[in-house]
Amino acid sequence: MPEPGFQSLTVDTCASIDEISQADWDRLAGQANPFLRYEFFQALEQSGCTITATGWQPCHLVFRVDGQIAGLAPAYLKTHSMGEYVFDWAWADAYQRHGLNYYPKLLIAIPFTPSQGPRLLFDPSLRSRLGDGGLRDLLDTLITRLDAHSWHLLFPNAADQALLDHTDELRRIGCQFHWHNREYGNFEDFLGQLTSRKRKSIRRERRQVAQQGISFRRFHGRDIPDHVLAAFHVFYQATYLKRGQRPYLNQSFFERVRTNLSEHLYLIIAVRDGEMIAGALFLRGEDTLYGRYWGCLDEYNHLHFETCYYQGIELAIELGLQRFDAGAQGEHKLVRGFEPVFTHSWHGVRHPGFREAIAAFVQDEAEQVEGYFQESLTLLPFRHGNYD
């Protein structure tokens, strides 16, 4: 159905990635980013992780100009806010206290993945056409059509943000910690850029892991044996069960990723006395290593730091990647050489009263996050002059 003001532009929704041809998806998304791969969304849906029963009803957006696909976006109708990493539980509670429904909401995001990157897979002509508020108007009209109460665009890159960069938009900022590869030849080159105290601290942590009799094995893609992948899934589940939560992903998902996204997939397993005791899963992008999932059954000194961070740094250096995104949160990453970066999300709220209240909230929140970011810069462990 044509949108007002755009006689030849339409936006429709698809209830499954399979309703979109892979050729169209690959043409707009490319194949460098593992979280934008057609196979990634297939794995989520076919394994039953993103389906209506889990509160992740696929609602992928298809933009057509003169009947031809000119844009796509991964999207979901959500009935909860779990697995998003941009927290709006307080907003939902406020709606409920006033007798209003907050859900369903339209979420434009990569499920369970707080990594910044492209979300609006537009060809250049469509991107230029949707500036100056055009995208916002289109999304506002769409949620009315879907009987949703809001739309949310999570972790978009700069190009996507530019389409919504207006003073009347609801923008939230967050802070993560990423490691940057400054042409290091090996881990010791990286340590050489840190202060003496921090360098000694990291070496001590790594030494204490080895003194517990723990070693590491690295597996790549389809070379990951079934029993290793099964063990990792147990470790991954334990991470959630310890917090009283159900894990988001199942073994079928990981098996499908191993088969269909093998070139992106790395798995690092910690071994003690011949037994696998922990594991961390990484996905490789064009210039970034993504540390996504981790787990262990028993606690060991510094095992988490070694498996998730130091092993990941070594892998990123060996692969010649520019960045290592080890996931959300974690001030403890700062003293280990991870640097603060801003993340972004954009939100459209139908209810005028709540929109005004949320606008005040995100403004106050932004001031706090910016202060936190600046304070984090003062805690970096690099020798004077080695941080850009």
mmCIF file of C-alpha atoms in Angstrom:
data_model
loop_
_atom_site.group_PDB
_atom_site.id
_atom_site.type_symbol
_atom_site.label_atom_id
_atom_site.label_comp_id
_atom_site.label_asym_id
_atom_site.label_seq_id
_atom_site.Cartn_x
_atom_site.Cartn_y
_atom_site.Cartn_z
ATOM 1 C CA MET A 1 0.000 0.000 0.000
ATOM 2 C CA PRO A 2 1.590 3.356 -0.990
ATOM 3 C CA GLU A 3 2.614 5.597 1.906
ATOM 4 C CA PRO A 4 1.428 9.231 1.987
ATOM 5 C CA GLY A 5 3.762 11.462 0.012
ATOM 6 C CA PHE A 6 5.521 8.567 -1.689
ATOM 7 C CA GLN A 7 3.331 7.421 -4.538
ATOM 8 C CA SER A 8 5.799 4.803 -5.747
ATOM 9 C CA LEU A 9 7.215 3.781 -2.353
ATOM 10 C CA THR A 10 5.638 0.979 -0.329
ATOM 11 C CA VAL A 11 6.670 -0.883 2.800
ATOM 12 C CA ASP A 12 5.405 -4.355 3.599
ATOM 13 C CA THR A 13 6.221 -6.959 6.218
ATOM 14 C CA CYS A 14 7.221 -10.613 5.933
ATOM 15 C CA ALA A 15 6.489 -13.222 8.579
ATOM 16 C CA SER A 16 9.632 -15.198 7.749
ATOM 17 C CA ILE A 17 13.016 -14.601 6.186
ATOM 18 C CA ASP A 18 12.066 -17.330 3.705
ATOM 19 C CA GLU A 19 9.470 -14.976 2.181
ATOM 20 C CA ILE A 20 12.359 -12.805 0.948
ATOM 21 C CA SER A 21 14.618 -14.163 -1.774
ATOM 22 C CA GLN A 22 18.199 -14.709 -0.706
ATOM 23 C CA ALA A 23 19.400 -12.984 -3.871
ATOM 24 C CA ASP A 24 17.597 -9.767 -2.883
ATOM 25 C CA TRP A 25 18.837 -10.005 0.707
ATOM 26 C CA ASP A 26 22.461 -10.642 -0.303
ATOM 27 C CA ARG A 27 22.346 -7.822 -2.852
ATOM 28 C CA LEU A 28 21.535 -5.300 -0.127
ATOM 29 C CA ALA A 29 23.221 -6.842 2.924
ATOM 30 C CA GLY A 30 26.358 -8.365 1.437
ATOM 31 C CA GLN A 31 28.047 -11.288 3.149
ATOM 32 C CA ALA A 32 30.775 -9.679 5.277
ATOM 33 C CA ASN A 33 28.769 -9.101 8.467
ATOM 34 C CA PRO A 34 27.757 -12.432 10.073
ATOM 35 C CA PHE A 35 24.729 -10.879 11.790
ATOM 36 C CA LEU A 36 23.305 -9.676 8.490
ATOM 37 C CA ARG A 37 23.702 -12.954 6.657
ATOM 38 C CA TYR A 38 20.513 -14.483 5.312
ATOM 39 C CA GLU A 39 21.649 -17.781 6.836
ATOM 40 C CA PHE A 40 21.874 -16.193 10.293
ATOM 41 C CA PHE A 41 18.192 -15.249 10.271
ATOM 42 C CA GLN A 42 17.279 -18.642 8.818
ATOM 43 C CA ALA A 43 19.132 -20.339 11.664
ATOM 44 C CA LEU A 44 17.239 -18.257 14.225
ATOM 45 C CA GLU A 45 13.847 -19.002 12.709
ATOM 46 C CA GLN A 46 14.341 -22.634 11.712
ATOM 47 C CA SER A 47 15.706 -23.516 15.152
ATOM 48 C CA GLY A 48 12.637 -21.959 16.785
ATOM 49 C CA CYS A 49 14.538 -19.175 18.570
ATOM 50 C CA THR A 50 12.763 -16.249 16.860
ATOM 51 C CA ILE A 51 9.165 -17.293 16.441
ATOM 52 C CA THR A 52 5.837 -16.047 17.777
ATOM 53 C CA ALA A 53 5.941 -18.517 20.687
ATOM 54 C CA THR A 54 9.169 -16.966 21.997
ATOM 55 C CA GLY A 55 7.879 -13.399 21.668
ATOM 56 C CA TRP A 56 10.002 -12.749 18.572
ATOM 57 C CA GLN A 57 7.479 -12.742 15.734
ATOM 58 C CA PRO A 58 9.394 -12.079 12.493
ATOM 59 C CA CYS A 59 8.112 -8.943 10.799
ATOM 60 C CA HIS A 60 10.917 -8.156 8.359
ATOM 61 C CA LEU A 61 10.459 -4.930 6.419
ATOM 62 C CA VAL A 62 10.472 -4.821 2.626
ATOM 63 C CA PHE A 63 10.662 -1.428 0.912
ATOM 64 C CA ARG A 64 9.698 -1.286 -2.766
ATOM 65 C CA VAL A 65 10.064 1.528 -5.284
ATOM 66 C CA ASP A 66 7.909 1.066 -8.376
ATOM 67 C CA GLY A 67 7.359 -2.528 -7.261
ATOM 68 C CA GLN A 68 11.076 -3.377 -7.049
ATOM 69 C CA ILE A 69 12.786 -4.185 -3.737
ATOM 70 C CA ALA A 70 15.005 -1.232 -2.809
ATOM 71 C CA GLY A 71 15.385 -1.841 0.922
ATOM 72 C CA LEU A 72 15.112 -4.467 3.649
ATOM 73 C CA ALA A 73 15.379 -4.472 7.431
ATOM 74 C CA PRO A 74 15.348 -7.283 10.002
ATOM 75 C CA ALA A 75 12.373 -6.616 12.259
ATOM 76 C CA TYR A 76 10.160 -8.310 14.842
ATOM 77 C CA LEU A 77 6.877 -7.739 16.613
ATOM 78 C CA LYS A 78 7.837 -8.143 20.251
ATOM 79 C CA THR A 79 5.635 -8.985 23.226
ATOM 80 C CA HIS A 80 8.438 -8.486 25.766
ATOM 81 C CA SER A 81 11.804 -6.707 25.967
ATOM 82 C CA MET A 82 14.156 -9.605 26.614
ATOM 83 C CA GLY A 83 17.257 -10.182 24.503
ATOM 84 C CA GLU A 84 17.543 -6.581 23.281
ATOM 85 C CA TYR A 85 20.259 -4.947 25.462
ATOM 86 C CA VAL A 86 18.607 -1.541 25.235
ATOM 87 C CA PHE A 87 16.465 -1.623 28.323
ATOM 88 C CA ASP A 88 12.952 -0.200 28.253
ATOM 89 C CA TRP A 89 11.399 -2.198 31.087
ATOM 90 C CA ALA A 90 10.698 1.020 33.021
ATOM 91 C CA TRP A 91 8.778 2.400 30.047
ATOM 92 C CA ALA A 92 6.677 -0.766 29.854
ATOM 93 C CA ASP A 93 6.000 -0.638 33.616
ATOM 94 C CA ALA A 94 4.864 2.987 33.362
ATOM 95 C CA TYR A 95 2.409 2.088 30.595
ATOM 96 C CA GLN A 96 1.048 -0.769 32.688
ATOM 97 C CA ARG A 97 0.600 1.442 35.756
ATOM 98 C CA HIS A 98 -1.533 3.769 33.632
ATOM 99 C CA GLY A 99 -3.631 0.927 32.243
ATOM 100 C CA LEU A 100 -2.068 1.085 28.776
ATOM 101 C CA ASN A 101 -0.488 -1.565 26.581
ATOM 102 C CA TYR A 102 3.188 -1.149 25.771
ATOM 103 C CA TYR A 103 3.355 -4.284 23.632
ATOM 104 C CA PRO A 104 3.406 -5.251 20.854
ATOM 105 C CA LYS A 105 6.249 -3.082 19.666
ATOM 106 C CA LEU A 106 8.114 -3.133 16.360
ATOM 107 C CA LEU A 107 11.788 -3.883 16.883
ATOM 108 C CA ILE A 108 14.315 -3.297 14.090
ATOM 109 C CA ALA A 109 17.350 -5.131 15.395
ATOM 110 C CA ILE A 110 19.536 -8.215 15.340
ATOM 111 C CA PRO A 111 18.142 -10.615 17.957
ATOM 112 C CA PHE A 112 20.293 -11.162 21.051
ATOM 113 C CA THR A 113 23.130 -9.106 19.527
ATOM 114 C CA PRO A 114 24.194 -5.753 21.038
ATOM 115 C CA SER A 115 26.647 -4.988 18.233
ATOM 116 C CA GLN A 116 26.466 -1.796 16.226
ATOM 117 C CA GLY A 117 26.147 -2.132 12.459
ATOM 118 C CA PRO A 118 23.813 -1.685 9.467
ATOM 119 C CA ARG A 119 20.137 -2.257 10.186
ATOM 120 C CA LEU A 120 18.491 -0.483 7.244
ATOM 121 C CA LEU A 121 19.637 -2.309 4.142
ATOM 122 C CA PHE A 122 18.797 0.370 1.601
ATOM 123 C CA ASP A 123 20.071 1.043 -1.875
ATOM 124 C CA PRO A 124 21.484 4.588 -2.267
ATOM 125 C CA SER A 125 18.456 6.018 -4.045
ATOM 126 C CA LEU A 126 16.083 4.895 -1.283
ATOM 127 C CA ARG A 127 18.433 6.151 1.431
ATOM 128 C CA SER A 128 18.540 9.623 -0.101
ATOM 129 C CA ARG A 129 14.778 9.637 -0.473
ATOM 130 C CA LEU A 130 14.078 8.792 3.189
ATOM 131 C CA GLY A 131 16.051 11.636 4.732
ATOM 132 C CA ASP A 132 14.529 14.754 6.336
ATOM 133 C CA GLY A 133 12.039 12.804 8.419
ATOM 134 C CA GLY A 134 10.850 10.485 5.655
ATOM 135 C CA LEU A 135 11.899 7.310 7.443
ATOM 136 C CA ARG A 136 10.334 8.400 10.714
ATOM 137 C CA ASP A 137 7.028 9.174 9.010
ATOM 138 C CA LEU A 138 7.117 5.825 7.239
ATOM 139 C CA LEU A 139 7.739 3.915 10.491
ATOM 140 C CA ASP A 140 5.086 5.893 12.362
ATOM 141 C CA THR A 141 2.544 4.990 9.696
ATOM 142 C CA LEU A 142 3.654 1.363 9.715
ATOM 143 C CA ILE A 143 3.203 0.799 13.465
ATOM 144 C CA THR A 144 -0.303 2.239 13.240
ATOM 145 C CA ARG A 145 -1.033 -0.277 10.495
ATOM 146 C CA LEU A 146 0.439 -3.110 12.596
ATOM 147 C CA ASP A 147 -1.429 -1.973 15.735
ATOM 148 C CA ALA A 148 1.928 -1.659 17.512
ATOM 149 C CA HIS A 149 2.557 1.070 20.068
ATOM 150 C CA SER A 150 6.116 2.023 19.216
ATOM 151 C CA TRP A 151 9.083 1.292 16.980
ATOM 152 C CA HIS A 152 12.696 0.818 18.064
ATOM 153 C CA LEU A 153 15.875 0.798 15.979
ATOM 154 C CA LEU A 154 18.729 -0.734 17.985
ATOM 155 C CA PHE A 155 22.494 -0.373 17.453
ATOM 156 C CA PRO A 156 22.389 1.210 13.969
ATOM 157 C CA ASN A 157 25.575 2.394 12.290
ATOM 158 C CA ALA A 158 26.289 6.029 11.405
ATOM 159 C CA ALA A 159 24.655 5.820 7.971
ATOM 160 C CA ASP A 160 21.389 4.600 9.476
ATOM 161 C CA GLN A 161 21.527 7.136 12.289
ATOM 162 C CA ALA A 162 21.816 9.940 9.737
ATOM 163 C CA LEU A 163 18.297 9.132 8.501
ATOM 164 C CA LEU A 164 16.898 9.887 11.957
ATOM 165 C CA ASP A 165 19.260 12.602 13.148
ATOM 166 C CA HIS A 166 16.682 15.295 13.899
ATOM 167 C CA THR A 167 16.049 17.209 17.076
ATOM 168 C CA ASP A 168 12.536 15.798 17.492
ATOM 169 C CA GLU A 169 13.651 12.154 17.513
ATOM 170 C CA LEU A 170 14.013 9.982 20.607
ATOM 171 C CA ARG A 171 17.649 8.911 20.626
ATOM 172 C CA ARG A 172 19.331 6.938 23.395
ATOM 173 C CA ILE A 173 23.050 6.500 23.797
ATOM 174 C CA GLY A 174 24.900 3.770 25.635
ATOM 175 C CA CYS A 175 28.493 2.849 26.325
ATOM 176 C CA GLN A 176 30.349 -0.337 25.481
ATOM 177 C CA PHE A 177 34.028 -1.277 25.581
ATOM 178 C CA HIS A 178 35.858 -2.447 22.454
ATOM 179 C CA TRP A 179 39.463 -3.455 21.887
ATOM 180 C CA HIS A 180 41.320 -1.798 18.999
ATOM 181 C CA ASN A 181 44.172 -3.393 17.087
ATOM 182 C CA ARG A 182 46.904 -0.819 16.505
ATOM 183 C CA GLU A 183 48.866 -3.041 14.139
ATOM 184 C CA TYR A 184 50.032 -5.368 16.904
ATOM 185 C CA GLY A 185 52.089 -8.334 15.781
ATOM 186 C CA ASN A 186 51.206 -10.389 18.858
ATOM 187 C CA PHE A 187 49.777 -10.158 22.367
ATOM 188 C CA GLU A 188 53.090 -8.954 23.804
ATOM 189 C CA ASP A 189 53.067 -6.010 21.394
ATOM 190 C CA PHE A 190 49.699 -5.029 22.837
ATOM 191 C CA LEU A 191 50.935 -5.418 26.424
ATOM 192 C CA GLY A 192 53.875 -3.202 25.574
ATOM 193 C CA GLN A 193 51.473 -0.278 25.143
ATOM 194 C CA LEU A 194 50.127 -0.591 28.695
ATOM 195 C CA THR A 195 51.479 0.873 31.904
ATOM 196 C CA SER A 196 53.908 -1.370 33.759
ATOM 197 C CA ARG A 197 51.416 -2.082 36.545
ATOM 198 C CA LYS A 198 48.602 -3.099 34.191
ATOM 199 C CA ARG A 199 50.970 -5.138 32.036
ATOM 200 C CA LYS A 200 52.134 -7.091 35.082
ATOM 201 C CA SER A 201 48.549 -7.564 36.262
ATOM 202 C CA ILE A 202 47.448 -9.146 32.975
ATOM 203 C CA ARG A 203 50.499 -11.400 32.835
ATOM 204 C CA ARG A 204 49.781 -12.503 36.396
ATOM 205 C CA GLU A 205 46.151 -13.307 35.534
ATOM 206 C CA ARG A 206 47.194 -15.376 32.525
ATOM 207 C CA ARG A 207 49.862 -17.157 34.553
ATOM 208 C CA GLN A 208 47.379 -18.048 37.287
ATOM 209 C CA VAL A 209 45.035 -19.589 34.711
ATOM 210 C CA ALA A 210 47.886 -21.778 33.424
ATOM 211 C CA GLN A 211 48.878 -22.707 36.996
ATOM 212 C CA GLN A 212 45.404 -24.185 37.477
ATOM 213 C CA GLY A 213 46.272 -26.664 34.742
ATOM 214 C CA ILE A 214 44.021 -24.991 32.161
ATOM 215 C CA SER A 215 44.902 -24.912 28.475
ATOM 216 C CA PHE A 216 42.944 -23.846 25.408
ATOM 217 C CA ARG A 217 41.930 -25.356 22.093
ATOM 218 C CA ARG A 218 40.656 -23.376 19.151
ATOM 219 C CA PHE A 219 38.194 -24.719 16.573
ATOM 220 C CA HIS A 220 36.996 -23.126 13.349
ATOM 221 C CA GLY A 221 33.777 -23.575 11.387
ATOM 222 C CA ARG A 222 32.883 -27.029 10.206
ATOM 223 C CA ASP A 223 35.956 -28.452 11.948
ATOM 224 C CA ILE A 224 34.139 -28.107 15.290
ATOM 225 C CA PRO A 225 33.305 -31.699 16.337
ATOM 226 C CA ASP A 226 29.757 -32.547 17.434
ATOM 227 C CA HIS A 227 30.822 -33.387 20.991
ATOM 228 C CA VAL A 228 32.670 -30.062 21.328
ATOM 229 C CA LEU A 229 29.700 -28.049 20.072
ATOM 230 C CA ALA A 230 27.396 -30.001 22.402
ATOM 231 C CA ALA A 231 29.694 -29.281 25.361
ATOM 232 C CA PHE A 232 29.778 -25.596 24.501
ATOM 233 C CA HIS A 233 25.984 -25.476 24.404
ATOM 234 C CA VAL A 234 25.880 -26.877 27.951
ATOM 235 C CA PHE A 235 28.298 -24.160 29.078
ATOM 236 C CA TYR A 236 26.227 -21.502 27.312
ATOM 237 C CA GLN A 237 23.015 -22.714 28.966
ATOM 238 C CA ALA A 238 24.679 -22.594 32.379
ATOM 239 C CA THR A 239 25.341 -18.866 31.996
ATOM 240 C CA TYR A 240 21.597 -18.203 31.879
ATOM 241 C CA LEU A 241 20.448 -20.879 34.303
ATOM 242 C CA LYS A 242 22.750 -19.464 37.001
ATOM 243 C CA ARG A 243 20.706 -16.259 36.755
ATOM 244 C CA GLY A 244 17.398 -18.112 36.731
ATOM 245 C CA GLN A 245 16.774 -17.384 33.036
ATOM 246 C CA ARG A 246 16.064 -19.548 30.040
ATOM 247 C CA PRO A 247 18.770 -19.420 27.359
ATOM 248 C CA TYR A 248 17.776 -17.637 24.179
ATOM 249 C CA LEU A 249 19.517 -20.016 21.770
ATOM 250 C CA ASN A 250 19.367 -23.787 21.399
ATOM 251 C CA GLN A 251 21.769 -26.380 20.064
ATOM 252 C CA SER A 252 19.972 -26.504 16.718
ATOM 253 C CA PHE A 253 20.839 -22.838 16.179
ATOM 254 C CA PHE A 254 24.530 -23.405 16.848
ATOM 255 C CA GLU A 255 24.561 -26.451 14.572
ATOM 256 C CA ARG A 256 23.015 -24.433 11.743
ATOM 257 C CA VAL A 257 25.562 -21.640 12.218
ATOM 258 C CA ARG A 258 28.376 -24.192 12.073
ATOM 259 C CA THR A 259 27.022 -25.560 8.789
ATOM 260 C CA ASN A 260 25.957 -22.385 7.021
ATOM 261 C CA LEU A 261 28.183 -19.659 8.489
ATOM 262 C CA SER A 262 31.290 -21.751 9.003
ATOM 263 C CA GLU A 263 33.700 -19.153 7.634
ATOM 264 C CA HIS A 264 32.657 -16.721 10.402
ATOM 265 C CA LEU A 265 32.670 -19.140 13.344
ATOM 266 C CA TYR A 266 35.400 -19.723 15.937
ATOM 267 C CA LEU A 267 35.103 -21.628 19.193
ATOM 268 C CA ILE A 268 37.670 -21.534 22.011
ATOM 269 C CA ILE A 269 37.448 -24.292 24.608
ATOM 270 C CA ALA A 270 39.179 -24.374 27.997
ATOM 271 C CA VAL A 271 40.483 -27.814 28.974
ATOM 272 C CA ARG A 272 41.637 -29.124 32.390
ATOM 273 C CA ASP A 273 42.774 -32.669 33.117
ATOM 274 C CA GLY A 274 41.560 -33.676 29.658
ATOM 275 C CA GLU A 275 38.035 -32.383 30.293
ATOM 276 C CA MET A 276 36.339 -29.413 28.646
ATOM 277 C CA ILE A 277 35.418 -26.921 31.372
ATOM 278 C CA ALA A 278 34.407 -23.710 29.558
ATOM 279 C CA GLY A 279 34.002 -22.202 26.123
ATOM 280 C CA ALA A 280 33.528 -18.962 24.221
ATOM 281 C CA LEU A 281 32.092 -18.517 20.743
ATOM 282 C CA PHE A 282 33.297 -15.800 18.359
ATOM 283 C CA LEU A 283 32.093 -14.616 14.964
ATOM 284 C CA ARG A 284 34.381 -12.937 12.455
ATOM 285 C CA GLY A 285 33.256 -9.955 10.411
ATOM 286 C CA GLU A 286 35.072 -8.018 7.733
ATOM 287 C CA ASP A 287 37.206 -6.022 10.176
ATOM 288 C CA THR A 288 35.786 -6.973 13.578
ATOM 289 C CA LEU A 289 35.848 -10.013 15.838
ATOM 290 C CA TYR A 290 32.615 -10.420 17.810
ATOM 291 C CA GLY A 291 32.727 -12.266 21.120
ATOM 292 C CA ARG A 292 29.165 -13.385 21.616
ATOM 293 C CA TYR A 293 28.497 -16.352 23.880
ATOM 294 C CA TRP A 294 30.362 -17.875 26.819
ATOM 295 C CA GLY A 295 29.803 -20.330 29.621
ATOM 296 C CA CYS A 296 31.352 -22.582 32.260
ATOM 297 C CA LEU A 297 30.121 -25.048 34.866
ATOM 298 C CA ASP A 298 32.625 -24.342 37.658
ATOM 299 C CA GLU A 299 34.439 -21.161 38.608
ATOM 300 C CA TYR A 300 38.196 -20.783 38.199
ATOM 301 C CA ASN A 301 40.366 -17.750 38.905
ATOM 302 C CA HIS A 302 40.464 -15.396 35.892
ATOM 303 C CA LEU A 303 39.041 -18.048 33.531
ATOM 304 C CA HIS A 304 36.394 -15.690 32.171
ATOM 305 C CA PHE A 305 38.913 -12.943 31.392
ATOM 306 C CA GLU A 306 41.281 -15.385 29.706
ATOM 307 C CA THR A 307 38.692 -17.233 27.634
ATOM 308 C CA CYS A 308 36.566 -14.287 26.552
ATOM 309 C CA TYR A 309 39.080 -11.445 26.355
ATOM 310 C CA TYR A 310 42.720 -12.472 26.154
ATOM 311 C CA GLN A 311 42.086 -15.427 23.860
ATOM 312 C CA GLY A 312 39.855 -13.155 21.774
ATOM 313 C CA ILE A 313 42.552 -10.476 21.526
ATOM 314 C CA GLU A 314 45.050 -13.090 20.361
ATOM 315 C CA LEU A 315 42.577 -14.349 17.757
ATOM 316 C CA ALA A 316 41.841 -10.823 16.496
ATOM 317 C CA ILE A 317 45.569 -10.129 16.113
ATOM 318 C CA GLU A 318 46.179 -13.396 14.271
ATOM 319 C CA LEU A 319 43.276 -12.705 11.907
ATOM 320 C CA GLY A 320 44.450 -9.145 11.281
ATOM 321 C CA LEU A 321 41.157 -7.609 12.428
ATOM 322 C CA GLN A 322 40.874 -3.989 13.489
ATOM 323 C CA ARG A 323 38.485 -4.342 16.403
ATOM 324 C CA PHE A 324 37.279 -6.819 18.995
ATOM 325 C CA ASP A 325 33.705 -6.291 20.195
ATOM 326 C CA ALA A 326 33.340 -8.508 23.246
ATOM 327 C CA GLY A 327 29.706 -7.679 24.003
ATOM 328 C CA ALA A 328 27.719 -5.375 26.254
ATOM 329 C CA GLN A 329 28.546 -3.983 29.679
ATOM 330 C CA GLY A 330 31.693 -4.694 31.639
ATOM 331 C CA GLU A 331 33.721 -1.885 33.193
ATOM 332 C CA HIS A 332 36.250 -4.604 34.044
ATOM 333 C CA LYS A 333 37.230 -4.512 30.360
ATOM 334 C CA LEU A 334 38.691 -1.021 30.772
ATOM 335 C CA VAL A 335 41.761 -2.084 32.752
ATOM 336 C CA ARG A 336 42.342 -4.821 30.175
ATOM 337 C CA GLY A 337 42.743 -2.430 27.272
ATOM 338 C CA PHE A 338 39.165 -2.147 26.008
ATOM 339 C CA GLU A 339 38.165 1.432 25.199
ATOM 340 C CA PRO A 340 34.762 3.103 25.604
ATOM 341 C CA VAL A 341 32.590 3.620 22.539
ATOM 342 C CA PHE A 342 29.116 5.099 22.243
ATOM 343 C CA THR A 343 26.205 2.982 21.049
ATOM 344 C CA HIS A 344 22.901 4.342 19.797
ATOM 345 C CA SER A 345 19.236 3.499 19.490
ATOM 346 C CA TRP A 346 16.242 5.397 18.106
ATOM 347 C CA HIS A 347 12.629 5.170 19.235
ATOM 348 C CA GLY A 348 9.228 6.208 17.954
ATOM 349 C CA VAL A 349 6.391 6.330 20.514
ATOM 350 C CA ARG A 350 2.770 6.781 19.463
ATOM 351 C CA HIS A 351 1.342 8.004 22.792
ATOM 352 C CA PRO A 352 1.987 11.783 22.934
ATOM 353 C CA GLY A 353 2.109 11.998 26.738
ATOM 354 C CA PHE A 354 4.540 9.148 27.125
ATOM 355 C CA ARG A 355 6.589 10.416 24.201
ATOM 356 C CA GLU A 356 7.122 13.666 26.079
ATOM 357 C CA ALA A 357 8.063 11.844 29.298
ATOM 358 C CA ILE A 358 10.438 9.480 27.469
ATOM 359 C CA ALA A 359 12.074 12.427 25.701
ATOM 360 C CA ALA A 360 12.931 13.952 29.081
ATOM 361 C CA PHE A 361 14.211 10.596 30.315
ATOM 362 C CA VAL A 362 16.565 10.005 27.376
ATOM 363 C CA GLN A 363 17.947 13.536 27.676
ATOM 364 C CA ASP A 364 18.824 13.005 31.352
ATOM 365 C CA GLU A 365 20.170 9.543 30.575
ATOM 366 C CA ALA A 366 22.404 10.902 27.808
ATOM 367 C CA GLU A 367 24.047 13.352 30.194
ATOM 368 C CA GLN A 368 24.836 10.510 32.593
ATOM 369 C CA VAL A 369 26.202 8.264 29.840
ATOM 370 C CA GLU A 370 28.380 11.037 28.442
ATOM 371 C CA GLY A 371 29.809 11.660 31.919
ATOM 372 C CA TYR A 372 30.448 7.940 32.358
ATOM 373 C CA PHE A 373 32.169 7.811 28.970
ATOM 374 C CA GLN A 374 34.502 10.692 29.847
ATOM 375 C CA GLU A 375 35.319 9.159 33.227
ATOM 376 C CA SER A 376 36.095 5.845 31.531
ATOM 377 C CA LEU A 377 38.702 7.550 29.354
ATOM 378 C CA THR A 378 40.631 8.489 32.483
ATOM 379 C CA LEU A 379 40.840 4.841 33.575
ATOM 380 C CA LEU A 380 42.456 3.414 30.443
ATOM 381 C CA PRO A 381 45.651 1.449 31.141
ATOM 382 C CA PHE A 382 47.732 2.749 28.232
ATOM 383 C CA ARG A 383 51.036 4.486 28.738
ATOM 384 C CA HIS A 384 50.808 8.253 28.291
ATOM 385 C CA GLY A 385 50.575 9.170 24.630
ATOM 386 C CA ASN A 386 49.626 5.684 23.406
ATOM 387 C CA TYR A 387 45.887 6.228 23.354
ATOM 388 C CA ASP A 388 44.414 8.036 20.377
#
